[in-house]
Amino acid sequence: MKLKNPFHLTLATLFLSVAACQAPINKAGKKVFTYNERDGIATLDPAGAKNRSIQWAIHQLYNTLVETDDNLNFVPGLARSWEVSADRRTWTFHLRTDIVFHDDAAFPDGKGRRLVAGDIVYSFNRILDPLTASSGAWIFHDRIDPTSPFTTPDDSTFVLKLIRPFNPILGLLSMQYCSAVPHEAVEKYGKDFRSHPVGTGPFRFKSWEESQTLILLKNENYFQHDSTGRALPYLDAIKITFNDEAATEFLQFVQGELDFVNNIDPSFKDEVLNKKGQLKKDWQGKIDLSVVPQLNTEYLGILVDTTNPLVKASPLKQKQVRQAINFGFDRRKMILYLRNSLGLPAESGFVPAGLPSFDSSLVHGYHYDPDRARALLAAAGHPGGQGLSPIRLLTIPIYGDFATFIARQLEDIGIHVNVEIVQKSLLLEETAQAKALFFRGSWIADYPDAENYLSVFYSKNPSPPNYTRYSDPVFDRLYERSLQETVDSVRYRLYREMDQRVIDAAPVVPLWYDVVVHLINPRVHGFTPNALNMLELRRVRIADY
C-alpha cells in the first residue's frame, strides 16, 4: 500500500482549520508586514548587499540616486533629475533638498541631518576602499575617471565622470550597493555598522536579534508621498523572521503569521499548484498567487577554454556535441512536470524574456529535436554516442531532479551524463577556478539591461562572471561597440547579434527563463512584484478584518 505524503496531510489538516490567511490581531493596532527570510541576512551594510536577502532589507532602510519602477524604468530617488553630457561621459545629478537621515545617536542631539552631495561621494568612495572589502567594488571597475570620478559643485549637485560611455550606468547606480550612508554612523559604529544601519529609507532600524527577528519601524520623516499627497510608507513596521525550514515557513503563512512567501518550495508545490501553475481549487480564495517574469536565466554552463587540460580531454570541446546536448532534452516537458509550468522554456538566447531587447523571433535557440541531436553527434564522429566518455555534471541539491531529467533524456541519444550533487560553496569554487567542465548555473540580473547578461561572455572579464571562459573576438568587438551606442534600437540589435553568436557556439545550455512567484495573504494590498524581484513595501497596505 502506498503511504500518503505526511506533508500533504499536514496541509490538509491546516486547510480544514484555517478559513483564510489572517494575521493575528496586533493589540497596538499597528500595521505590521511580516515575512520570513530562510536564507538569513548577513549584514545590513549596503557595501555587502551581494544577495537577495540582504538587498531586500537594505531597500527598506536606504535610498539610491535613481530607482527602477515596476516596469523597469529609471525614476528619481535621491536625485530629482539628471542629465548627461554630449560625449556621455559626465553625468550630473540634482539632489532633492528635503531628505534627512534617520534619527540616530551618531548625530548631534540624535537628530538625523540633511543629506548632501558629499554623502554620495563618501558612499561611493567607501565602496571602492579596499578596507571596506565591498563585494560591490566591481560596479565601478574600469568605468570611472581615475583622477576625479566623483565631484560636488554644491551640496545639491553630484557629478559622476566615466572613462568612456557606459549606457547601463543608471542601472548600476540603482543597485543597493550605491545606497547613501552617513559618515557619522560608519565612524561611530565601525564594524558594528553592519548591525546598526542608518539611512534615508522608508523604514528605520529598531532591533535585530540575529537568527531570530529583525524589526524595522516606519520612518516618519520619509520624503516620498503618494499621488494624493499622503506620506509614505503606509505600514507602521516590518518584522522579519529567520526560520530556515520551508515547510514551517509555509505552515506559518497558512496560519496567518506571515504576509507572503517568496517562491514556492518543491516540497509542497504539487499540493498547492496544478500543472498549469495555477492554485488548486482548495486554495483559491484562501491565498493569492502572483507570478510575473523575472530577469533570471537558469542554465547549464560548459567550460570551453581549449587551453585548459580538462577541456582538451573532454568531449565537450566539440561544438557539435554541445549543440547536441542543447537539442537532446525537452525543456517544455521539464518545466511542465518539474516546475508546474512556472517559467518559460529557454528556447531563445541567454538574455531572458522581460528585457526590451528580447525577441524570440530574432534570436533562435534550441528546442527538443532528438533526431537533430543524433545527427550532430554523428557529424562529430560519435554516431550513437560511440567513443564519448561519460560527462560529469555538477549541480546543487535543489536542482538534482532537473539534472537527472536531462541526463535520462540525453542517454537516449547516446550521451552519458553522471550527475554529481554538491554543496553550493563547492560548486562556486569549482566554477570560479575553472575546474568544472559541466555545471548548473543561473544569472539573475544586477540591473535591467541585456548588457549584464552579455558581459558573462566578454573575454576580458574574469570568472566570475565569465565562468565558461568563452572567448570570441567578434563578440568582443560587438560588445565594446554596444557600450558606446546611444540609440536604443541599434544597441538592441547588437545585443541580439551577440546573443545569437553565443547560442550558436553553445558554451551554455539555457534551461528556462524564471518567474517571480509570491504567495500573498489576502489582507495585503498594493504588493506589486517586479522583474528584479525587489521587495517593494512603500505602498503596501494591510486591511482590517
Coordinates of C-alpha atoms in Angstrom, one line a residue:
M1 CA 0.0 0.0 0.0
K2 CA 1.3 3.4 -0.9
L3 CA 1.6 5.8 2.0
K4 CA 0.3 9.3 1.7
N5 CA 2.6 12.2 1.9
P6 CA 2.7 13.3 5.5
F7 CA 3.2 16.9 4.5
H8 CA 0.1 16.7 2.4
L9 CA -1.8 15.5 5.5
T10 CA -0.4 18.4 7.5
L11 CA -1.6 20.9 4.8
A12 CA -5.0 19.3 4.6
T13 CA -5.5 19.5 8.3
L14 CA -4.5 23.1 8.3
F15 CA -6.7 23.9 5.4
L16 CA -9.7 22.5 7.3
S17 CA -8.9 24.6 10.3
V18 CA -8.0 27.9 8.6
A19 CA -10.7 29.6 6.6
A20 CA -8.3 32.2 5.2
C21 CA -4.9 33.6 5.8
Q22 CA -5.4 36.2 8.5
A23 CA -2.7 37.6 10.6
P24 CA -3.1 37.6 14.4
I25 CA -4.6 40.9 15.6
N26 CA -2.0 43.4 16.7
K27 CA -3.1 44.7 20.1
A28 CA -1.4 48.0 19.4
G29 CA -3.5 48.4 16.2
K30 CA -0.3 48.8 14.2
K31 CA 0.0 47.7 10.6
V32 CA 3.0 45.3 10.6
F33 CA 4.1 43.4 7.5
T34 CA 5.8 40.1 8.4
Y35 CA 7.9 37.8 6.2
N36 CA 10.4 35.1 6.8
E37 CA 13.9 35.0 5.4
R38 CA 15.1 31.4 5.1
D39 CA 18.4 32.5 3.7
G40 CA 19.2 34.7 6.6
I41 CA 20.7 38.2 6.5
A42 CA 24.5 38.5 6.9
T43 CA 24.7 42.3 7.1
L44 CA 22.6 45.5 6.9
D45 CA 25.5 47.5 5.4
P46 CA 24.9 48.4 1.7
A47 CA 28.6 47.7 1.0
G48 CA 27.8 44.0 1.5
A49 CA 24.5 43.9 -0.5
K50 CA 25.5 40.9 -2.5
N51 CA 22.4 38.7 -2.4
R52 CA 18.6 39.0 -2.4
S53 CA 18.0 38.6 1.3
I54 CA 20.4 41.4 2.1
Q55 CA 19.2 43.6 -0.7
W56 CA 15.5 43.3 0.4
A57 CA 16.4 44.6 3.9
I58 CA 18.7 47.3 2.5
H59 CA 16.0 48.5 0.2
Q60 CA 13.7 49.3 3.1
L61 CA 16.5 51.2 5.0
Y62 CA 18.3 53.2 2.3
N63 CA 17.8 55.0 -1.0
T64 CA 19.9 55.3 -4.2
L65 CA 20.2 58.2 -6.6
V66 CA 17.9 56.6 -9.1
E67 CA 15.5 53.6 -8.8
T68 CA 13.6 51.3 -11.1
D69 CA 9.8 51.3 -11.2
D70 CA 7.6 48.3 -11.7
N71 CA 8.1 48.5 -15.4
L72 CA 11.9 48.7 -15.0
N73 CA 12.0 52.4 -16.0
F74 CA 14.5 54.6 -14.2
V75 CA 12.8 57.1 -11.9
P76 CA 14.1 59.6 -9.4
G77 CA 15.3 58.5 -6.0
L78 CA 17.6 60.8 -4.0
A79 CA 18.1 62.7 -7.3
R80 CA 15.1 64.6 -8.5
S81 CA 16.7 64.9 -12.0
W82 CA 19.8 64.3 -14.0
E83 CA 21.5 65.0 -17.4
V84 CA 24.4 63.6 -19.4
S85 CA 27.0 65.4 -21.4
A86 CA 27.2 65.2 -25.2
D87 CA 30.1 62.7 -25.0
R88 CA 28.1 60.7 -22.4
R89 CA 31.0 60.6 -20.0
T90 CA 29.7 63.1 -17.5
W91 CA 26.5 62.5 -15.6
T92 CA 25.1 65.3 -13.4
F93 CA 22.6 64.6 -10.7
H94 CA 20.5 67.2 -8.9
L95 CA 19.6 66.0 -5.5
R96 CA 16.4 66.7 -3.5
T97 CA 16.9 69.0 -0.6
D98 CA 14.3 67.7 1.7
I99 CA 15.9 64.3 2.6
V100 CA 17.2 63.6 6.1
F101 CA 18.9 60.6 7.6
H102 CA 17.2 58.6 10.2
D103 CA 17.4 59.9 13.8
D104 CA 20.4 58.3 15.5
A105 CA 22.9 58.7 18.3
A106 CA 25.6 59.2 15.6
F107 CA 24.3 62.7 15.0
P108 CA 24.3 65.7 17.4
D109 CA 21.2 65.6 19.7
G110 CA 20.3 62.3 18.0
K111 CA 18.5 64.1 15.1
G112 CA 19.2 63.0 11.5
R113 CA 20.8 65.7 9.4
R114 CA 20.0 66.7 5.8
L115 CA 21.5 64.5 3.0
V116 CA 24.0 66.4 0.8
A117 CA 26.0 65.6 -2.3
G118 CA 29.1 64.9 -0.2
D119 CA 27.3 61.9 1.2
I120 CA 27.1 60.3 -2.2
V121 CA 30.8 60.9 -2.8
Y122 CA 31.6 59.4 0.6
S123 CA 29.3 56.4 0.0
F124 CA 30.8 55.6 -3.4
N125 CA 34.4 56.1 -2.3
R126 CA 33.6 53.7 0.6
I127 CA 32.6 51.0 -1.9
L128 CA 36.0 51.4 -3.6
D129 CA 38.0 51.5 -0.4
P130 CA 39.9 48.1 0.0
L131 CA 39.4 48.4 3.7
T132 CA 35.7 48.2 3.2
A133 CA 36.1 45.0 1.3
S134 CA 32.8 45.7 -0.5
S135 CA 31.5 42.9 -2.8
G136 CA 30.2 45.8 -5.0
A137 CA 33.5 47.3 -5.9
W138 CA 33.3 45.8 -9.3
I139 CA 30.5 48.1 -10.4
F140 CA 33.0 51.0 -10.9
H141 CA 35.9 48.9 -12.0
D142 CA 37.4 50.3 -15.3
R143 CA 34.4 52.6 -15.7
I144 CA 35.0 55.7 -13.7
D145 CA 37.5 58.5 -14.3
P146 CA 40.7 57.6 -12.4
T147 CA 41.5 61.1 -11.2
S148 CA 38.2 62.8 -10.2
P149 CA 35.3 60.4 -10.7
F150 CA 33.0 62.0 -8.1
T151 CA 32.7 65.7 -7.5
T152 CA 30.2 68.1 -5.9
P153 CA 29.8 71.6 -7.3
D154 CA 27.5 72.3 -4.4
D155 CA 25.5 70.5 -1.7
S156 CA 22.7 69.5 -4.0
T157 CA 24.7 68.5 -7.1
F158 CA 26.7 65.3 -7.7
V159 CA 28.8 64.7 -10.8
L160 CA 30.0 61.3 -12.0
K161 CA 32.7 61.1 -14.6
L162 CA 33.3 58.0 -16.7
I163 CA 36.4 56.9 -18.7
R164 CA 34.1 56.1 -21.6
P165 CA 30.4 56.0 -22.3
F166 CA 28.6 53.2 -20.5
N167 CA 24.8 53.2 -21.2
P168 CA 23.8 50.9 -18.3
I169 CA 25.3 53.3 -15.7
L170 CA 21.9 54.2 -14.3
G171 CA 21.3 50.5 -13.7
L172 CA 24.5 50.3 -11.7
L173 CA 23.6 53.4 -9.7
S174 CA 20.2 51.9 -8.8
M175 CA 21.8 48.8 -7.2
Q176 CA 21.7 48.6 -3.4
Y177 CA 25.5 48.9 -3.2
C178 CA 25.0 52.6 -4.2
S179 CA 22.8 53.5 -1.2
A180 CA 23.7 56.7 0.6
V181 CA 25.2 56.2 4.0
P182 CA 26.3 59.0 6.5
H183 CA 29.9 59.1 7.5
E184 CA 29.0 59.8 11.2
A185 CA 27.3 56.4 11.6
V186 CA 30.0 54.5 9.8
E187 CA 32.7 56.2 12.0
K188 CA 30.7 55.8 15.3
Y189 CA 29.8 52.1 14.9
G190 CA 32.7 50.8 12.9
K191 CA 32.3 47.1 12.2
D192 CA 29.0 47.2 14.1
F193 CA 27.6 49.4 11.3
R194 CA 26.5 46.1 9.7
S195 CA 24.0 45.7 12.6
H196 CA 23.2 49.3 13.2
P197 CA 22.2 50.8 9.9
V198 CA 21.4 54.4 9.4
G199 CA 19.9 55.5 6.1
T200 CA 17.2 57.7 4.5
G201 CA 14.8 54.9 3.5
P202 CA 11.1 54.4 4.2
F203 CA 11.8 52.3 7.3
R204 CA 14.4 52.8 10.1
F205 CA 16.2 50.2 12.2
K206 CA 14.7 49.2 15.6
S207 CA 16.2 45.9 16.6
W208 CA 17.9 42.8 15.3
E209 CA 18.2 39.6 17.2
E210 CA 20.2 37.6 14.7
S211 CA 18.7 34.3 13.6
Q212 CA 15.5 35.3 15.4
T213 CA 13.8 38.6 14.3
L214 CA 14.6 41.9 12.7
I215 CA 12.3 44.8 13.3
L216 CA 12.1 48.0 11.2
L217 CA 9.8 50.9 12.0
K218 CA 8.1 53.5 9.8
N219 CA 10.4 56.5 9.0
E220 CA 8.1 59.4 10.0
N221 CA 10.4 61.8 8.2
Y222 CA 10.4 59.9 4.8
F223 CA 10.5 62.3 1.8
Q224 CA 8.2 60.5 -0.6
H225 CA 4.4 60.8 -0.9
D226 CA 1.7 59.1 -3.0
S227 CA -0.3 60.8 -5.8
T228 CA -2.7 62.2 -3.2
G229 CA 0.0 63.8 -1.1
R230 CA -0.2 61.2 1.6
A231 CA 3.2 60.4 3.2
L232 CA 4.8 57.0 2.5
P233 CA 5.1 54.3 3.7
Y234 CA 1.6 53.2 4.8
L235 CA 2.9 50.4 7.0
D236 CA 3.9 51.0 10.6
A237 CA 6.6 48.4 10.8
I238 CA 8.2 45.4 9.1
K239 CA 9.0 42.2 11.0
I240 CA 11.4 39.7 9.5
T241 CA 11.8 36.2 11.0
F242 CA 14.5 33.7 10.2
N243 CA 13.1 30.1 10.1
D244 CA 15.2 28.1 7.7
E245 CA 12.6 25.3 7.1
A246 CA 10.5 25.7 4.0
A247 CA 7.6 23.6 5.4
T248 CA 7.5 25.5 8.7
E249 CA 7.5 28.8 6.7
F250 CA 4.6 27.7 4.6
L251 CA 2.6 26.5 7.6
Q252 CA 3.2 29.8 9.3
F253 CA 1.9 31.6 6.2
V254 CA -1.2 29.5 6.1
Q255 CA -1.9 30.2 9.8
G256 CA -1.6 33.9 9.0
E257 CA 1.6 34.6 10.8
L258 CA 3.4 35.7 7.6
D259 CA 2.1 38.1 5.0
F260 CA 3.8 36.5 2.0
V261 CA 6.1 33.7 0.9
N262 CA 8.8 34.2 -1.7
N263 CA 8.8 31.4 -4.2
I264 CA 7.1 28.0 -3.8
D265 CA 9.3 25.2 -2.4
P266 CA 9.4 22.0 -4.4
S267 CA 8.3 20.1 -1.3
F268 CA 4.8 21.4 -1.5
K269 CA 4.3 22.9 -4.9
D270 CA 2.3 19.9 -6.1
E271 CA 0.0 20.3 -3.1
V272 CA -0.8 23.9 -3.9
L273 CA -0.4 24.2 -7.7
N274 CA -1.7 22.3 -10.7
K275 CA 0.5 21.5 -13.7
K276 CA -0.6 24.8 -15.3
G277 CA 0.9 26.7 -12.5
Q278 CA -2.5 27.7 -11.0
L279 CA -3.8 27.5 -7.5
K280 CA -5.6 24.2 -6.9
K281 CA -9.3 24.6 -6.1
D282 CA -8.9 24.1 -2.3
W283 CA -6.6 27.1 -2.1
Q284 CA -8.5 29.5 -4.3
G285 CA -9.8 32.5 -2.3
K286 CA -7.6 31.5 0.7
I287 CA -4.3 32.8 -0.6
D288 CA -3.3 35.0 -3.5
L289 CA -0.8 33.8 -6.2
S290 CA 1.3 36.2 -8.1
V291 CA 3.5 35.1 -11.0
V292 CA 5.5 37.6 -13.1
P293 CA 8.6 37.2 -15.4
Q294 CA 11.9 37.5 -13.6
L295 CA 15.2 38.6 -15.0
N296 CA 16.9 35.3 -14.4
T297 CA 18.2 32.7 -16.8
E298 CA 18.7 29.2 -15.4
Y299 CA 21.3 27.3 -17.5
L300 CA 24.0 24.6 -17.6
G301 CA 27.4 26.0 -18.3
I302 CA 30.2 24.3 -20.2
L303 CA 33.9 25.2 -19.9
V304 CA 35.2 26.0 -23.4
D305 CA 38.8 27.2 -22.8
T306 CA 40.7 24.9 -25.1
T307 CA 44.0 25.8 -23.3
N308 CA 42.7 24.1 -20.2
P309 CA 43.9 20.5 -19.9
L310 CA 40.5 19.4 -18.7
V311 CA 38.8 20.7 -21.8
K312 CA 41.4 19.2 -24.1
A313 CA 40.4 15.7 -22.8
S314 CA 36.7 16.4 -22.8
P315 CA 34.1 15.5 -25.5
L316 CA 32.5 18.9 -24.7
K317 CA 35.4 20.7 -26.5
Q318 CA 33.4 19.9 -29.7
K319 CA 30.8 22.4 -30.6
Q320 CA 28.6 19.8 -32.2
V321 CA 28.5 17.8 -29.0
R322 CA 27.5 20.9 -27.1
Q323 CA 24.8 21.6 -29.6
A324 CA 23.6 18.0 -29.4
I325 CA 23.1 18.4 -25.7
N326 CA 21.0 21.5 -26.3
F327 CA 18.7 19.7 -28.8
G328 CA 18.7 16.5 -26.8
F329 CA 16.2 17.1 -24.0
D330 CA 12.6 18.5 -23.7
R331 CA 12.6 21.9 -21.9
R332 CA 8.8 22.2 -22.2
K333 CA 8.1 18.8 -20.6
M334 CA 10.7 19.6 -17.9
I335 CA 9.0 22.9 -17.0
L336 CA 5.6 21.2 -17.0
Y337 CA 6.3 18.3 -14.8
L338 CA 9.1 19.6 -12.5
R339 CA 8.2 23.3 -12.3
N340 CA 4.4 23.1 -12.6
S341 CA 4.7 25.5 -15.6
L342 CA 6.4 28.1 -13.5
G343 CA 8.9 29.6 -16.0
L344 CA 9.3 29.9 -19.8
P345 CA 11.3 27.2 -21.6
A346 CA 14.6 28.9 -22.7
E347 CA 14.3 28.3 -26.4
S348 CA 15.8 31.6 -27.5
G349 CA 19.0 33.2 -26.2
F350 CA 20.8 33.6 -22.9
V351 CA 19.1 37.0 -22.4
P352 CA 15.8 36.3 -20.7
A353 CA 12.3 37.4 -21.5
G354 CA 11.3 40.6 -19.8
L355 CA 14.1 42.8 -21.2
P356 CA 13.2 45.2 -24.1
S357 CA 15.8 43.7 -26.4
F358 CA 14.4 40.2 -26.0
D359 CA 12.9 38.9 -29.2
S360 CA 12.4 35.2 -29.7
S361 CA 11.7 35.7 -33.4
L362 CA 15.2 37.2 -33.9
V363 CA 17.3 35.1 -31.6
H364 CA 16.9 31.4 -32.3
G365 CA 17.8 28.9 -29.6
Y366 CA 17.3 25.2 -29.2
H367 CA 14.2 23.1 -28.9
Y368 CA 13.7 19.4 -28.4
D369 CA 14.9 17.6 -31.5
P370 CA 16.5 14.2 -30.8
D371 CA 17.0 13.3 -34.4
R372 CA 19.0 16.5 -35.0
A373 CA 20.9 15.8 -31.8
R374 CA 21.9 12.4 -33.1
A375 CA 22.9 13.8 -36.5
L376 CA 25.2 16.3 -34.7
L377 CA 26.8 13.5 -32.7
A378 CA 27.4 11.6 -35.9
A379 CA 28.9 14.6 -37.6
A380 CA 31.2 15.0 -34.6
G381 CA 32.4 11.4 -35.2
H382 CA 30.3 9.9 -32.4
P383 CA 27.4 8.1 -34.1
G384 CA 25.0 6.9 -31.4
G385 CA 27.4 8.3 -28.8
Q386 CA 30.2 6.0 -29.9
G387 CA 33.5 6.9 -28.3
L388 CA 32.0 9.5 -26.0
S389 CA 33.2 9.2 -22.4
P390 CA 30.7 9.9 -19.6
I391 CA 30.3 13.6 -18.8
R392 CA 30.3 14.8 -15.1
L393 CA 27.5 17.4 -14.4
L394 CA 27.8 19.3 -11.1
T395 CA 24.7 20.7 -9.6
I396 CA 23.3 21.6 -6.1
P397 CA 20.6 19.6 -4.3
I398 CA 17.5 21.6 -5.2
Y399 CA 18.3 21.2 -8.9
G400 CA 19.1 17.5 -8.7
D401 CA 15.7 16.5 -10.3
F402 CA 16.3 18.7 -13.3
A403 CA 19.8 17.3 -13.8
T404 CA 18.5 13.8 -13.6
F405 CA 15.7 14.5 -16.1
I406 CA 18.2 15.9 -18.6
A407 CA 20.7 13.1 -18.1
R408 CA 18.0 10.5 -18.8
Q409 CA 16.9 12.1 -22.0
L410 CA 20.5 12.6 -23.2
E411 CA 21.2 9.0 -22.6
D412 CA 18.5 8.2 -25.3
I413 CA 20.7 9.9 -27.9
G414 CA 23.9 8.4 -26.7
I415 CA 25.3 11.0 -24.3
H416 CA 26.0 9.6 -20.8
V417 CA 25.9 12.2 -18.0
N418 CA 26.9 11.4 -14.5
V419 CA 25.0 13.8 -12.1
E420 CA 27.0 14.8 -9.1
I421 CA 25.2 16.7 -6.3
V422 CA 27.5 19.1 -4.4
Q423 CA 27.0 22.0 -2.0
K424 CA 26.7 25.4 -3.4
S425 CA 30.0 26.6 -1.9
L426 CA 31.9 23.8 -3.7
L427 CA 30.2 24.5 -7.0
L428 CA 31.1 28.2 -6.9
E429 CA 34.7 27.3 -6.0
E430 CA 35.0 24.8 -8.9
T431 CA 33.5 27.1 -11.5
A432 CA 35.5 30.1 -10.4
Q433 CA 38.7 28.1 -10.6
A434 CA 37.8 26.5 -14.0
K435 CA 37.7 23.0 -12.5
A436 CA 34.0 22.3 -13.5
L437 CA 33.5 21.2 -17.1
F438 CA 29.8 21.0 -17.0
F439 CA 27.8 22.7 -14.2
R440 CA 24.5 24.2 -13.2
G441 CA 24.2 27.9 -13.1
S442 CA 21.8 30.9 -13.0
W443 CA 22.2 34.5 -13.9
I444 CA 20.0 36.9 -12.1
A445 CA 20.1 40.5 -13.4
D446 CA 22.1 43.0 -11.3
Y447 CA 20.3 45.8 -13.3
P448 CA 17.7 45.8 -16.1
D449 CA 19.9 45.8 -19.2
A450 CA 20.9 42.9 -21.5
E451 CA 24.5 44.1 -21.2
N452 CA 24.5 42.5 -17.8
Y453 CA 23.9 39.1 -19.4
L454 CA 26.2 39.5 -22.3
S455 CA 29.1 40.6 -20.0
V456 CA 29.1 37.0 -18.9
F457 CA 30.8 36.1 -22.3
Y458 CA 33.1 39.1 -22.7
S459 CA 36.6 37.5 -22.9
K460 CA 38.2 40.4 -20.9
N461 CA 36.0 39.6 -17.9
P462 CA 37.3 37.2 -15.3
S463 CA 35.4 34.4 -13.6
P464 CA 33.0 35.4 -12.3
P465 CA 31.2 36.4 -14.5
N466 CA 32.8 34.5 -17.4
Y467 CA 32.5 31.0 -15.9
T468 CA 32.7 29.2 -19.2
R469 CA 35.8 31.1 -20.3
Y470 CA 34.1 31.9 -23.6
S471 CA 36.3 33.9 -26.0
D472 CA 35.3 35.3 -29.4
P473 CA 37.0 38.4 -30.9
V474 CA 33.9 39.2 -33.0
F475 CA 31.7 39.1 -29.9
D476 CA 34.1 41.3 -28.0
R477 CA 34.1 43.9 -30.7
L478 CA 30.2 43.9 -30.8
Y479 CA 30.1 44.2 -27.0
E480 CA 32.5 47.1 -26.9
R481 CA 30.6 48.8 -29.7
S482 CA 27.3 48.3 -27.8
L483 CA 28.6 50.1 -24.8
Q484 CA 29.1 53.3 -26.8
E485 CA 25.8 53.1 -28.8
T486 CA 23.3 55.7 -27.8
V487 CA 20.4 54.7 -30.0
D488 CA 18.4 52.0 -28.2
S489 CA 17.2 50.2 -31.3
V490 CA 20.7 49.9 -32.6
R491 CA 22.0 48.7 -29.3
Y492 CA 19.3 46.1 -29.0
R493 CA 20.2 44.8 -32.5
L494 CA 23.9 44.5 -31.3
Y495 CA 22.7 42.7 -28.2
R496 CA 20.7 40.2 -30.2
E497 CA 23.6 39.6 -32.6
M498 CA 25.9 38.8 -29.6
D499 CA 23.3 36.6 -28.0
Q500 CA 22.9 34.6 -31.2
R501 CA 26.7 34.1 -31.5
V502 CA 26.8 32.7 -28.0
I503 CA 23.9 30.4 -28.6
D504 CA 25.4 29.1 -31.8
A505 CA 28.7 28.4 -30.1
A506 CA 26.9 26.7 -27.2
P507 CA 29.0 27.4 -24.2
V508 CA 25.8 27.3 -22.2
V509 CA 22.6 25.2 -22.2
P510 CA 19.7 27.6 -21.4
L511 CA 17.0 25.8 -19.4
W512 CA 14.3 28.3 -18.6
Y513 CA 13.6 32.0 -18.1
D514 CA 12.5 32.3 -14.5
V515 CA 9.4 33.9 -12.9
V516 CA 8.9 35.6 -9.6
V517 CA 6.4 33.6 -7.6
H518 CA 4.7 35.0 -4.5
L519 CA 2.1 33.6 -2.2
I520 CA 0.3 36.5 -0.6
N521 CA -2.0 36.9 2.3
P522 CA -5.3 38.3 1.0
R523 CA -5.3 41.0 3.6
V524 CA -2.3 42.6 1.9
H525 CA -3.0 45.2 -0.8
G526 CA -0.6 47.2 -3.1
F527 CA 2.0 44.5 -3.1
T528 CA 3.4 44.7 -6.6
P529 CA 6.1 42.3 -7.8
N530 CA 8.7 43.3 -10.4
A531 CA 11.1 41.5 -12.7
L532 CA 14.1 42.3 -10.5
N533 CA 12.2 40.6 -7.6
M534 CA 12.9 43.6 -5.3
L535 CA 10.7 43.7 -2.2
E536 CA 8.8 47.0 -2.5
L537 CA 6.8 47.8 0.6
R538 CA 6.4 51.6 0.5
R539 CA 2.8 51.4 -0.9
V540 CA 1.7 48.2 0.8
R541 CA -1.5 48.4 2.9
I542 CA -2.8 45.8 5.3
A543 CA -6.6 45.6 5.5
D544 CA -8.5 45.1 8.7
Y545 CA -10.6 42.0 9.3

